[in-house]
Coordinates of C-alpha atoms in Angstrom, one line a residue:
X1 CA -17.5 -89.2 117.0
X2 CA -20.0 -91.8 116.5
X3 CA -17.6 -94.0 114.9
X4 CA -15.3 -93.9 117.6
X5 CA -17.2 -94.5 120.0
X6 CA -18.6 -97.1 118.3
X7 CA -15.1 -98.5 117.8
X8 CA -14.6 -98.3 121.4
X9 CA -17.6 -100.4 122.4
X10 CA -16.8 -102.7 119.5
X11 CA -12.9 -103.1 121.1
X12 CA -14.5 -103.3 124.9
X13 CA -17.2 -105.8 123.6
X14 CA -14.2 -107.7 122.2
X15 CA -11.9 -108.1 124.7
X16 CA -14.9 -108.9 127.1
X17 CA -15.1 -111.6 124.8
X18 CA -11.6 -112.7 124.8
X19 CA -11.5 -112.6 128.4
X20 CA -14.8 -114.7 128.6
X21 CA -13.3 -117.4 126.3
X22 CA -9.9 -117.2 128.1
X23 CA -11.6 -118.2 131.4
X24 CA -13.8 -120.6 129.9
X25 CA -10.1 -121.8 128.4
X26 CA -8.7 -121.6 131.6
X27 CA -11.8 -123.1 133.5
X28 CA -11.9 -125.9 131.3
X29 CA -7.7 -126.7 131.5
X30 CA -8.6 -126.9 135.6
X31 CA -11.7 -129.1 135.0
X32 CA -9.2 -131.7 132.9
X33 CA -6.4 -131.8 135.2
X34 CA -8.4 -132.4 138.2
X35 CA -9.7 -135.4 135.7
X36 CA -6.3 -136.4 134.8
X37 CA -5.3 -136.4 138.4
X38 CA -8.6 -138.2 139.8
X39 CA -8.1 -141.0 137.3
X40 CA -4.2 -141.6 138.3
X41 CA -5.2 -141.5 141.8
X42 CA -7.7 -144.0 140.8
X43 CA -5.3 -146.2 139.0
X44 CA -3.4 -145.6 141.7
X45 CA -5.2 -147.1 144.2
X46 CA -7.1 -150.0 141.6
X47 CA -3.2 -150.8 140.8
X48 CA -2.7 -151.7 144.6
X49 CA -3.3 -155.9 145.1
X50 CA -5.8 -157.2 148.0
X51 CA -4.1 -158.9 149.7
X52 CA -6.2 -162.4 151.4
X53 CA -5.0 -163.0 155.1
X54 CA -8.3 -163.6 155.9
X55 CA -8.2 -167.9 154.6
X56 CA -5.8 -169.9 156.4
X57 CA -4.3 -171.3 153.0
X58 CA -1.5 -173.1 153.9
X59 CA 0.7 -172.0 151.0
X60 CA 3.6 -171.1 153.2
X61 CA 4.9 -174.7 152.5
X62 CA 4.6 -174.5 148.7
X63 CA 9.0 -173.9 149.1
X64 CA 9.5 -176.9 151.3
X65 CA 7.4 -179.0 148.9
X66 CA 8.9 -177.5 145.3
X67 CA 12.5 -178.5 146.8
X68 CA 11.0 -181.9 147.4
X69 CA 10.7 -182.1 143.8
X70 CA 9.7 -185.7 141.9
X71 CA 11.2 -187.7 145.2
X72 CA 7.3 -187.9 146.4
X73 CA 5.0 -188.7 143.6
X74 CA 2.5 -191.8 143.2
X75 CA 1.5 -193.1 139.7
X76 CA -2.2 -194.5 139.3
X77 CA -3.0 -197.0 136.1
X78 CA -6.8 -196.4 134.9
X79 CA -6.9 -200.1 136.4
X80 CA -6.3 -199.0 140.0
X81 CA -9.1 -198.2 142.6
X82 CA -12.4 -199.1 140.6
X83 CA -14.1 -200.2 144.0
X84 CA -15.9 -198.3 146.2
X85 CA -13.9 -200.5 149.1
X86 CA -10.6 -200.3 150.4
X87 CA -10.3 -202.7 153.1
X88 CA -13.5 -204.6 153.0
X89 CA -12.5 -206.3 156.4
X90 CA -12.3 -203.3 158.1
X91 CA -15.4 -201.1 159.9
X92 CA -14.0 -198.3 157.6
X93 CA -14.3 -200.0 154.6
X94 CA -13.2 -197.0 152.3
X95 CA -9.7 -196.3 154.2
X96 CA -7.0 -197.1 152.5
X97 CA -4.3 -199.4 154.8
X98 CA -1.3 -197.5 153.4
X99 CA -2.8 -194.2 154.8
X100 CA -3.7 -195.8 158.3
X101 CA -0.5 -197.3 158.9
X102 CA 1.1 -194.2 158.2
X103 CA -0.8 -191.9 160.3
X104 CA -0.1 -194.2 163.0
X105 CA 3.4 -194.0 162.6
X106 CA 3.6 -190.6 162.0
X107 CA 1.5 -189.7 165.2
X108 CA 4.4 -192.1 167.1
X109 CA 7.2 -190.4 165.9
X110 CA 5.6 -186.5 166.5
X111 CA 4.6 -187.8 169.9
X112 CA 1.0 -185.6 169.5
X113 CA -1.4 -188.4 169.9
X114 CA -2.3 -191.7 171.3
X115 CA -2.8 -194.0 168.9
X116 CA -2.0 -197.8 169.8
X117 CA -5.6 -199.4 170.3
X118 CA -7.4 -196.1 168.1
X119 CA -9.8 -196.5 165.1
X120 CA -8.6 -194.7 162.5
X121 CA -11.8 -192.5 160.2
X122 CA -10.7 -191.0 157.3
X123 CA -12.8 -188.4 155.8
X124 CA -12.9 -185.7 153.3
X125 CA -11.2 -183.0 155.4
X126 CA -12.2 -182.3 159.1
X127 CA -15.1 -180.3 158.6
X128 CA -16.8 -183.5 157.2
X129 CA -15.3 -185.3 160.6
X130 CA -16.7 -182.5 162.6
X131 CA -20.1 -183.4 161.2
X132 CA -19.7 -187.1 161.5
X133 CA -18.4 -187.2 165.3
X134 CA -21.2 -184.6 165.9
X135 CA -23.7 -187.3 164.8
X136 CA -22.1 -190.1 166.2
X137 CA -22.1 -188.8 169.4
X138 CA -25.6 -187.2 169.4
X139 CA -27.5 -190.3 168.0
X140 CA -27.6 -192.9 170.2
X141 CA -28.9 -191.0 172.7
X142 CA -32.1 -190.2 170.5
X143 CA -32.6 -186.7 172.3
X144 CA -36.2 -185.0 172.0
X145 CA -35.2 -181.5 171.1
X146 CA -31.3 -181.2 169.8
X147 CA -28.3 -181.3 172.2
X148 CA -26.4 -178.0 172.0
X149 CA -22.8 -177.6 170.8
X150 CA -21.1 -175.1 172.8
X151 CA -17.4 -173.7 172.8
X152 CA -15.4 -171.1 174.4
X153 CA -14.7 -167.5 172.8
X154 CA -13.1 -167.1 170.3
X155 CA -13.9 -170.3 168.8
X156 CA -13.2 -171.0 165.3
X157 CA -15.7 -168.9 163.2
X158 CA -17.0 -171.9 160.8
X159 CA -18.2 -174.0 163.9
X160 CA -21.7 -172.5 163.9
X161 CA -22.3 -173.1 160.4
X162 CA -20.9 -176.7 160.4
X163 CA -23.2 -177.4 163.3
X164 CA -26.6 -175.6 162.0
X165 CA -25.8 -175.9 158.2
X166 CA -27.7 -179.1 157.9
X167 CA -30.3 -178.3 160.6
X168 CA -30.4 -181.3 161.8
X169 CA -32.6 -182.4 164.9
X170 CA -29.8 -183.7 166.7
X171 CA -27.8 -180.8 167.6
X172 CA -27.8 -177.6 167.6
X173 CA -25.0 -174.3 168.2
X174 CA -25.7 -172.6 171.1
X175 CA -22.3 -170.4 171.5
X176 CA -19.8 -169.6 174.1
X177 CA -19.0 -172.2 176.4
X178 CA -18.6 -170.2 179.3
X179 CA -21.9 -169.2 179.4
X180 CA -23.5 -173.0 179.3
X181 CA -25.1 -173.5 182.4
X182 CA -28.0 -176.3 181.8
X183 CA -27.9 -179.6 183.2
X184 CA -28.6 -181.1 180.3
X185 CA -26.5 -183.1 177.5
X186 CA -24.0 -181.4 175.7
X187 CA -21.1 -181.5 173.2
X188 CA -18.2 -179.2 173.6
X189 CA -15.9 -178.4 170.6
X190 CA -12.1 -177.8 172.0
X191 CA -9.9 -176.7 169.5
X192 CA -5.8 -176.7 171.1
X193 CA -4.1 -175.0 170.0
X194 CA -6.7 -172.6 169.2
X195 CA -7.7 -171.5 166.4
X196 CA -7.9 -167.9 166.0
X197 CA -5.6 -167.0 168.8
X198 CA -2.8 -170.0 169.4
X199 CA -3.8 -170.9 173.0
X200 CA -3.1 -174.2 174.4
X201 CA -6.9 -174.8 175.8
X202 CA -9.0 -177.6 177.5
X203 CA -12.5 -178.4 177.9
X204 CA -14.4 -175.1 180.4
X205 CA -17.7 -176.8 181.0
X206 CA -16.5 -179.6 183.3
X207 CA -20.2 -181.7 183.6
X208 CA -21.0 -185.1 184.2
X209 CA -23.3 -184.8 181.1
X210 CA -20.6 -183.8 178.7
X211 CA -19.1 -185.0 175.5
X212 CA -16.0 -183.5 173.7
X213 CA -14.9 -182.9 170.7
X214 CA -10.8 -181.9 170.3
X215 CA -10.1 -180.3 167.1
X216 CA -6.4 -180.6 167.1
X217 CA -5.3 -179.6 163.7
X218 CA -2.7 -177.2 165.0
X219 CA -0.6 -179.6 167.0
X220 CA 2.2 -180.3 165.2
X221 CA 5.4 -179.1 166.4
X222 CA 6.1 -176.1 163.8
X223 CA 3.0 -174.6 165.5
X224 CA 3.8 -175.7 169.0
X225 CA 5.4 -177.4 171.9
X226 CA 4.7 -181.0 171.6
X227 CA 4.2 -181.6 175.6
X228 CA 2.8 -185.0 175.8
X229 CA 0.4 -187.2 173.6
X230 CA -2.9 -185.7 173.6
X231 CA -5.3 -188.5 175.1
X232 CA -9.0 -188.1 174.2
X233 CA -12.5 -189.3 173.1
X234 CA -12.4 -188.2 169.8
X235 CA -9.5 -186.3 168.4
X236 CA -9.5 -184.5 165.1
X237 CA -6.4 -183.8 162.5
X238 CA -6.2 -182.6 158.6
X239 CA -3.6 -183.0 156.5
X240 CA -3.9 -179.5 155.4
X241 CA -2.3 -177.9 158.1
X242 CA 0.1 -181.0 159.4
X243 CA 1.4 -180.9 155.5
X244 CA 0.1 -178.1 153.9
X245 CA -1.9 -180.5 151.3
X246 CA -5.1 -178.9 151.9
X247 CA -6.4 -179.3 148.5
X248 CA -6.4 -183.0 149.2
X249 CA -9.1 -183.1 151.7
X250 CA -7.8 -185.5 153.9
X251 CA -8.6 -185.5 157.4
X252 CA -8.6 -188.3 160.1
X253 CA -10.4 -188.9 163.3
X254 CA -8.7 -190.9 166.5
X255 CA -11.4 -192.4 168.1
X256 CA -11.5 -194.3 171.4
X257 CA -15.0 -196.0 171.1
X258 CA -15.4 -198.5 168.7
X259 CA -19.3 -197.7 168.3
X260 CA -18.4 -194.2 167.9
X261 CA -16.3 -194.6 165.1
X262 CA -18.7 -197.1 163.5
X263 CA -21.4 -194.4 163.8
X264 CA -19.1 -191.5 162.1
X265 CA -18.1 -193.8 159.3
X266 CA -21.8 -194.5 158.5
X267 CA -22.5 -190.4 158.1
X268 CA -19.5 -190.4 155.6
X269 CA -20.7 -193.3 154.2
X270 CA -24.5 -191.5 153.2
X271 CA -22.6 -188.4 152.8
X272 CA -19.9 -188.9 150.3
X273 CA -19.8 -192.8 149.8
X274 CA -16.3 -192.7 151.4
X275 CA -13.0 -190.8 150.5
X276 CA -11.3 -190.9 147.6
X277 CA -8.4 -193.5 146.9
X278 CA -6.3 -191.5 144.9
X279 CA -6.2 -188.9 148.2
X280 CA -5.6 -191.1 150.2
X281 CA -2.6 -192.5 148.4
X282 CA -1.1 -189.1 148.5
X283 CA -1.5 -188.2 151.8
X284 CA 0.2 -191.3 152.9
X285 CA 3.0 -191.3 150.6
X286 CA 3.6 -187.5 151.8
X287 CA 3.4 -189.1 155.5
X288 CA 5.4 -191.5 154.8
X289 CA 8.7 -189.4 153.6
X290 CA 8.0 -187.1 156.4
X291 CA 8.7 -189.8 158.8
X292 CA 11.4 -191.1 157.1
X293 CA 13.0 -187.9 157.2
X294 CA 12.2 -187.8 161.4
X295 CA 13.7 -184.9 163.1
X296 CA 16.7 -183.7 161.2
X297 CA 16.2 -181.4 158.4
X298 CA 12.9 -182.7 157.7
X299 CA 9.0 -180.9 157.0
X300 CA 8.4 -179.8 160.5
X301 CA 12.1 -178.3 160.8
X302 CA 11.1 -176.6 157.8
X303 CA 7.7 -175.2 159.2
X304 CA 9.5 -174.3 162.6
X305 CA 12.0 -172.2 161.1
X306 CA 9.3 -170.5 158.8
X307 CA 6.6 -170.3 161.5
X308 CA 9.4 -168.8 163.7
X309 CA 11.0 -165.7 161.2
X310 CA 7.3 -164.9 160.5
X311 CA 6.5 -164.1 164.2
X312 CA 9.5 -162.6 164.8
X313 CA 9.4 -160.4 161.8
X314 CA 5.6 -159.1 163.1
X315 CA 6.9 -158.7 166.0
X316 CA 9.5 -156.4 165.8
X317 CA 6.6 -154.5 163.4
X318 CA 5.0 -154.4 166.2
X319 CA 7.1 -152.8 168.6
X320 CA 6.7 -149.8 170.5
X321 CA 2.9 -149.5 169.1
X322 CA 0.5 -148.7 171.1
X323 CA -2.3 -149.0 168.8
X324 CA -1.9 -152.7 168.3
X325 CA -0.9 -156.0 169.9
X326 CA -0.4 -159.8 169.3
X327 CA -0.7 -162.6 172.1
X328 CA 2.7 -163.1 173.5
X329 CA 3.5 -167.4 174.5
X330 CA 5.2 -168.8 177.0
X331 CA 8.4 -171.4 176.4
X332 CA 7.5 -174.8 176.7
X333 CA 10.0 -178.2 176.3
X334 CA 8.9 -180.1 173.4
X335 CA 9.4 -183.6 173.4
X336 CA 9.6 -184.0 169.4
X337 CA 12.3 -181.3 169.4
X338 CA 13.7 -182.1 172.9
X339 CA 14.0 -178.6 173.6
X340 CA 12.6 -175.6 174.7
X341 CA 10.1 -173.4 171.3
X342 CA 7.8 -170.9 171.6
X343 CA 4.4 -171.2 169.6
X344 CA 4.5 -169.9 166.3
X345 CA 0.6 -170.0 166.2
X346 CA -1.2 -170.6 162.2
X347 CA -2.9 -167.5 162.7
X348 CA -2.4 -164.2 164.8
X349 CA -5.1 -162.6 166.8
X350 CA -4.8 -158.7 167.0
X351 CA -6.0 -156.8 169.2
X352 CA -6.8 -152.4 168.9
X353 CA -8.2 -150.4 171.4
X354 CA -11.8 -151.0 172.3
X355 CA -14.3 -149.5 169.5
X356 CA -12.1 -149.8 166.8
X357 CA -13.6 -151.5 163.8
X358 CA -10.3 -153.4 163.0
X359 CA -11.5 -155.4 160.0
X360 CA -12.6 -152.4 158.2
X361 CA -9.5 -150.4 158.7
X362 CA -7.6 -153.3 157.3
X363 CA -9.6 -153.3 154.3
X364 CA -9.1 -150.0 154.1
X365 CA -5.8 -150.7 153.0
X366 CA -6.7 -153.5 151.1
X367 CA -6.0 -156.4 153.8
X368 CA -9.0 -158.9 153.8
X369 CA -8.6 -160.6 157.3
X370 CA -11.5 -162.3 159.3
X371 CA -12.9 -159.5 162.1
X372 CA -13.4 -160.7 165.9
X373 CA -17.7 -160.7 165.8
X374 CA -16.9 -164.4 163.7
X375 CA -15.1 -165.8 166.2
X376 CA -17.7 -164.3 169.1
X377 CA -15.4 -161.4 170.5
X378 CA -15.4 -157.4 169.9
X379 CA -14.7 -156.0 166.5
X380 CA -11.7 -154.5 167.5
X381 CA -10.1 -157.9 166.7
X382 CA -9.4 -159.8 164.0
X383 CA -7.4 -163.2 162.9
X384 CA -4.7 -163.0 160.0
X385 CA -3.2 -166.0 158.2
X386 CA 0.5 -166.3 158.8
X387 CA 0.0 -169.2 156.2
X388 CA 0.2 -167.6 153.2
X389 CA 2.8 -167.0 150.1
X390 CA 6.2 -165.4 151.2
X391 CA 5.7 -162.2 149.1
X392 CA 2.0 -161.4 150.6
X393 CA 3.5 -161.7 154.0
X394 CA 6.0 -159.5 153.5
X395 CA 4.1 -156.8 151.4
X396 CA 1.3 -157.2 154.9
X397 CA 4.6 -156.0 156.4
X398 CA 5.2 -153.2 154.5
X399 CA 1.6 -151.9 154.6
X400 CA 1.2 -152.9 158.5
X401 CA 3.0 -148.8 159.7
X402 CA 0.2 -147.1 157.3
X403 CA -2.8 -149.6 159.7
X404 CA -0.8 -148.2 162.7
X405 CA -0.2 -145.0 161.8
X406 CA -4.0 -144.8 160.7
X407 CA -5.4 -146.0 164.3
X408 CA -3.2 -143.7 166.1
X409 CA -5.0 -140.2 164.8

């Protein structure tokens, strides 16, 4: 009797045990598939690209360029450009003549800018210029605390720190332009077409005691109607987002005063000890095959035609939501074209519903764009390039319904 009993509490001791090991068995199968599961997901989601709309890297033209092929190329013996000076004769001694003639030319033949009795200040893309014209303009008048640099919402979000980076004593940012209301001296950055949002834009503060600055690197006709020759003070261009050469670092100022222009090529001149030759040769060979090209099947038919299937193919991504919109543009006639475009801006500003952190639900789904607070306006906007490799646009495309369908819960 004892030994059965025994037996039975041996047996029930046993299968206790079996079913203890089976659930530890079972226990520990769960615990390894909820691994196996959270490390796929991971892969999953560490296998899924970033994708960088937030640069305006104008990589869109890379197609236009490769088809070009070896019909635009400069050679450059080791015997070539030893000397600091270009032109020696000229008050911008380190600009190349090639390069100025064909800016001039090119300018004539896009219709975008006067240039017949300009200066001509080449420097090492336009944020340099920016810097430079800012100095020229604030020196001479030797100011006791530093002139403010103003412009209106959105502005483009790297004019604050071009402005304070050096803190200088002659200028200084001081924001939106439609809240300046001193009646003191002042500079006024106006980009047109703007830069983030496309709009065609002229100065807003309007007083006697003004000086502007146009930053018009976007007026070229694949981003706009070419509507007349812009006219001004100082007027700003890079060859980065005429051409698409932005690793070049070629920009160019079209100044009116002669003292001005003196004064901006003596900051580049302490800055950077002028602008490289071998850029500059580039650039104007580049300039100079666009021109000879002119209107028919050239570049900026080319950069129309791209511009113009990107918009339209955001577009229709766009349509019927109600959770996010793009600014819509007018038809204007073009004189370059001789026709009625729309503006296919370099950049499109979207809009969500008020509160909506836009940049972080983009990144969300691993879009890096540049959120509305940099440009001075709500974080429910934000700027995306429209400049970037074919195959990033069109993946942005793919992912855009997932951003929509994400805002509207």
């Amino acid at each position: 009797m004892g030994s059965v009993e025994g037996a039975v509490v041996m047996e029930s001791n046993m299968n206790a045990a079996v079913a203890a090991a089976a659930a530890a068995s079972a226990a520990a199968d769960v615990e390894e598939r909820n691994n196996d599961e959270s490390m796929i997901t991971n892969l999953h989601l560490h296998s899924i690209p970033t994708l960088n709309l937030d640069q305006g890297d104008p990589t869109v033209y890379e197609a236009y360029w490769k088809s070009v092929g070896e019909n635009v190329k400069i050679s450059i013996s080791a015997s070539q450009s030893l000397s600091y000076f270009a032109n020696p004769n000229s008050f911008c001694w380190f600009l190349v003549p090639k390069l100025e003639q064909e800016i001039k030319i090119l300018h004539s033949l896009v219709g975008n800018a006067v240039v017949d009795g300009r200066h001509i200040v080449v420097g090492n893309g336009s944020s340099q210029l920016i810097q430079a014209a800012l100095y020229a303009l604030a020196d001479p008048l030797d100011p006791p605390t530093p002139i403010t640099v103003v412009s209106a919402v959105p502005f483009y979000s790297c004019y604050p720190q071009i402005t304070d980076y050096v803190r200088s004593g002659l200028y200084k940012w001081g924001g939106d332009a439609n809240a300046y209301d001193k009646d003191e001296a002042y500079i006024e950055l106006v980009t047109s077409p703007n830069n983030p949002d496309g709009e065609i834009r002229g100065p807003v503060v309007k007083r006697a005691n003004g000086m502007l600055l146009h930053d018009l690197a976007y007026y070229w006709p694949q981003y706009t109607a070419i509507t007349a020759p812009a006219d001004h003070d100082v007027m700003l261009f890079t060859l980065s987002k005429c051409t698409g050469h932005a690793g070049s670092r070629i920009g160019w100022a079209v100044v009116k005063d002669a003292e001005v222009a003196k004064k901006m090529v003596k900051f580049i001149e302490i800055n950077t000890i002028g602008v490289s030759k071998e850029a500059q040769l580039r650039a104007a060979s580049i300039l100079e095959m666009i021109s000879a090209n002119g209107c028919s099947g050239g570049f900026f038919e080319f950069g129309q035609s791209v511009m113009a299937e990107r918009w339209k193919k955001l577009r229709e991504a766009l349509r019927g939501s109600e959770v996010l919109e793009v600014p819509h543009f007018p038809l204007k006639y073009c004189n370059y074209n001789r026709d009625f475009i729309g503006s296919n801006p370099a950049y499109a500003w979207v809009k969500a519903k008020p509160g909506v952190q836009l940049e972080k639900a983009m990144n969300e789904e691993r879009i890096r764009v540049r959120g509305g607070t940099s440009f001075g306006c709500p974080s429910n906007y934000v700027r995306l390039s429209m400049l970037g490799k074919h195959e990033d646009f069109d993946l942005f495309l793919k992912r855009l319904p997932s951003i929509i369908q994400l805002l509207a819960v």
